[in-house]
Amino acid sequence: MTNSLRREKIADGAHFNAVSDPRFKFNRITFGFLTPLCKEKASLYALIPRVLHDTNANFPSMKDLSNFLASLYNAQTYFEACALGDTQFLSISMNFMDDSYALHGESIAVTAVNTLFDCLFHPVVENGGFSPATVENCKRLQIEAIESELNDKRVYASNQAKRIICEGEPAAVNPLGDAENTRAVTPEALYEAYCGLLKNAEIEIICVGCNDFTDALAIAKKEFTSIERVNIIPSESAYSPLKSAIAEKTELLPLLNQSKMVLGFKTSSTSKNSHPALYLMSLLYGGTISSKLFLNVRERLSLCYYCWSQIQTTKGFMSVSCGVEEANIEKAKAEIIAQLESVKKGDFTDDDLTAALLYEQNFIKTSSDSLTSLTAFYLKRIYMKDIKSLEEYLKSYDSVTREDIIEAANSMTLDTIYILSGVGDDVLGVPQEEGDE
Amino acid sequence: MQKNTIRNERVREEYQVIKHPSGLTICLYPMKGYSSTYALFAAKYGSVDTTFKTNEDSDYVTVPEGIAHYLEHKLFENEDCDAFQLFAKTGANANAFTSFDKTAYLFSCSQKFEENLEILLSFVQEPCFTDESVAKEQGIIAQEIKMYEDDPGYRVFFNGLQALYHKNPVRIDIGGTVESIAKIDKELLYRCYKTFYNLNNMVLSIAGSFDIEKTLEICDRLLKPTPDLGLEAVFPDEPAEIKTREVVQKLTCSQPLFNIFFKLPAFSGYEALEKYILYNIVTETILGKTSAFFDKMLNDGFISNNFNVGVFDGRGFFSLYADGESSDPRKVFGEIKAAFKSAKQNSFSETEFENVRKKIYGELMSMLSSVSTAATSVMDAYFHGNNLFDTIEITAKITYNDAVKALTELDEENACISIIEPA
């Protein structure tokens, strides 16, 4: 499928990972900090990749850097602040084309890599802090990003449910932080936090593409020679404990035509060895177009357009999400629970299990053709401290039996019910053309 | 069987275009070293095709809105079982989509390609609609429609099209409405199927890891020849001017969303592709992330990183757009028009044009690195009467003067804005 991962320690708690494969025409480098999620620091840390990604000491103007990267055939920087279990993952990535496809024979790779590392290690600094104007703008954008979660009701419902499922745990914290703490960030505090991450956070650099990444490795090593790496803070996740009573919450929003429901189930199985069985159980139950949820909740009962399950092995829970008419919420809930009960009783065929296995095999093999998917695959394996090639990872599914699926389903207990429903006057929800009353 | 090799030396890639005796055009793009395969079996039939006739019809017929999408949902069921069940046995990831001007059935797989292709070719050619199954689907599609009704990003776009166009059916929601889909029955579905799912009106596009000879053997065995029915889908005459300057709706969202459209006449064939590239470069140069406009508007707090510009085009429609979120969308609208006007009067930086040209060239190159994007782009190019590499060649050769001329043809006042305000 793909060449295996080369992993090298370049400083305490900092690793360089590379997969080179000549079939690709592009390359992707992701530089990520991993740090424990906490409410007090999440907003501050989330701002760091946002501030770093579009300027550096050589290009203090965003416009100039954008133009320079455009001239490198759309070599783009991307930033992200997301959650990996109880960990906040803060990254800047760059995609760049292979030199051999440039229109005028320009060199792209070395320049692109240098630019990325300049953003990371040589930011614009004024009076001991990041540029105040840049920080203010980034704070506005971050607050808008936090608040715009509401725009996509599926995502909003899923995130709200996760906050209840993992209540009191780091994973319940929004990896983008919150508006109040974002407003309070100063340019000096942000720069200090950035220096702190460079010093103490776990760092993973993941490179995937047609390049051999020797230049990237050399540049990364050189940059780390001037960084003192001490007291590295480990990033870990713990399984979310089952609540003593089912948490139920209904949230009302104006002008909502369709309700969303998310059910959270928690597993009592704590062994990493059970992950393949949990994944396959979730696929068989609600992860594919031949799953029990799809065939029954959608196709047989016509209750939903979407109804699916997803397993979070970093936190040991499975969520089931659906969009449903408010009047049908109880009917959908009963069917979702009934279908899990049927898996618990072994009410599935060997063909169902084979279908789930084939789907997972297909998904993993297909992801080997995408730079983004490969990066995500290896990041997850590194984070889980279970580094495997795609082929090795797939082998871990071979030994999953029918009994393992039944056991995985029986390990699940309902923990949370979250419902998002509409309230109010739907007359407002009609487009008004200019001049309309 | 007529075979053509489409090769491009600049990117060192090639694919085959085969006119099969059944009437179907088959595009095959093997990609060396890739593990997966992506296949689309698509009809030139989308939500805009609501009025049509064939040489078997005495007059034009008009069908309910949303029927192309409804048909897409129903085609997965055949007499014996559901196509999803068949794909489940191979592990393929199967899906389908309906857009304004096409409907595609697809799968991606990393194993059992030939088996998957057989399933795809079989179920798309074997419709089986019953009164019961058609009625059952109404509940599912109604939930899909309601899901999108709550989506501000979706609504701001479709409301904008209703402001932009008077009659062009692109102004209709792809899924139709809960009311319009209630009028759909099995007879109408069969009629639309028979009209549009004619192999002469379809394409099979495959990219990634597969064997050409084995693929053609399956096609020879499973494709059912269909006579060309002389299909004509008609569009009402569309005035050159926009319909409404502004449309506003209230929904639950964090801050106003906007979608701004600039109306241009529709183009076709190679000219449409040239205009697509040209106007992409023009809008990106004047309004995109490399521009002084973007820099100022972002720093002044009027737009966010999610501000996008580009070209919205298809069969029978062509416009430029800018979308995003803003505390003051009307201010953004005014500033965009002013930026176009200023660029027309004072021109724009040749260096920035060149940077954007390279950026777009890089974007187009990236589509050749993805099995799914390559197969989809080959399909799109075929439906537009072009080939996959035309966009890359046009971008490589386009000049600054071409862009300046394109800008002069834009009327920045022939524009509308759609706004979603927080409820």
mmCIF file of C-alpha atoms in Angstrom, chain A residues 32-33 54 83 99 147 154 177 185 204 220 266 273 275 345 429:
data_model
loop_
_atom_site.group_PDB
_atom_site.id
_atom_site.type_symbol
_atom_site.label_atom_id
_atom_site.label_comp_id
_atom_site.label_asym_id
_atom_site.label_seq_id
_atom_site.Cartn_x
_atom_site.Cartn_y
_atom_site.Cartn_z
ATOM 1 C CA GLY A 32 1.973 19.546 15.822
ATOM 2 C CA PHE A 33 2.131 20.393 19.523
ATOM 3 C CA ASP A 54 0.188 33.431 7.995
ATOM 4 C CA ALA A 83 -9.020 17.454 20.378
ATOM 5 C CA ASP A 99 9.475 20.614 -8.137
ATOM 6 C CA GLU A 147 -19.566 30.869 17.992
ATOM 7 C CA ARG A 154 -25.211 18.337 13.241
ATOM 8 C CA GLY A 177 -11.394 27.533 23.873
ATOM 9 C CA VAL A 185 -5.347 36.928 25.919
ATOM 10 C CA GLU A 204 5.299 15.490 16.312
ATOM 11 C CA ALA A 220 13.972 20.741 11.821
ATOM 12 C CA LYS A 266 -19.732 3.961 27.250
ATOM 13 C CA ASN A 273 -6.743 -5.052 22.395
ATOM 14 C CA HIS A 275 -10.286 -1.608 19.908
ATOM 15 C CA LYS A 345 -27.795 -10.845 21.712
ATOM 16 C CA GLY A 429 -37.663 31.415 8.641
#
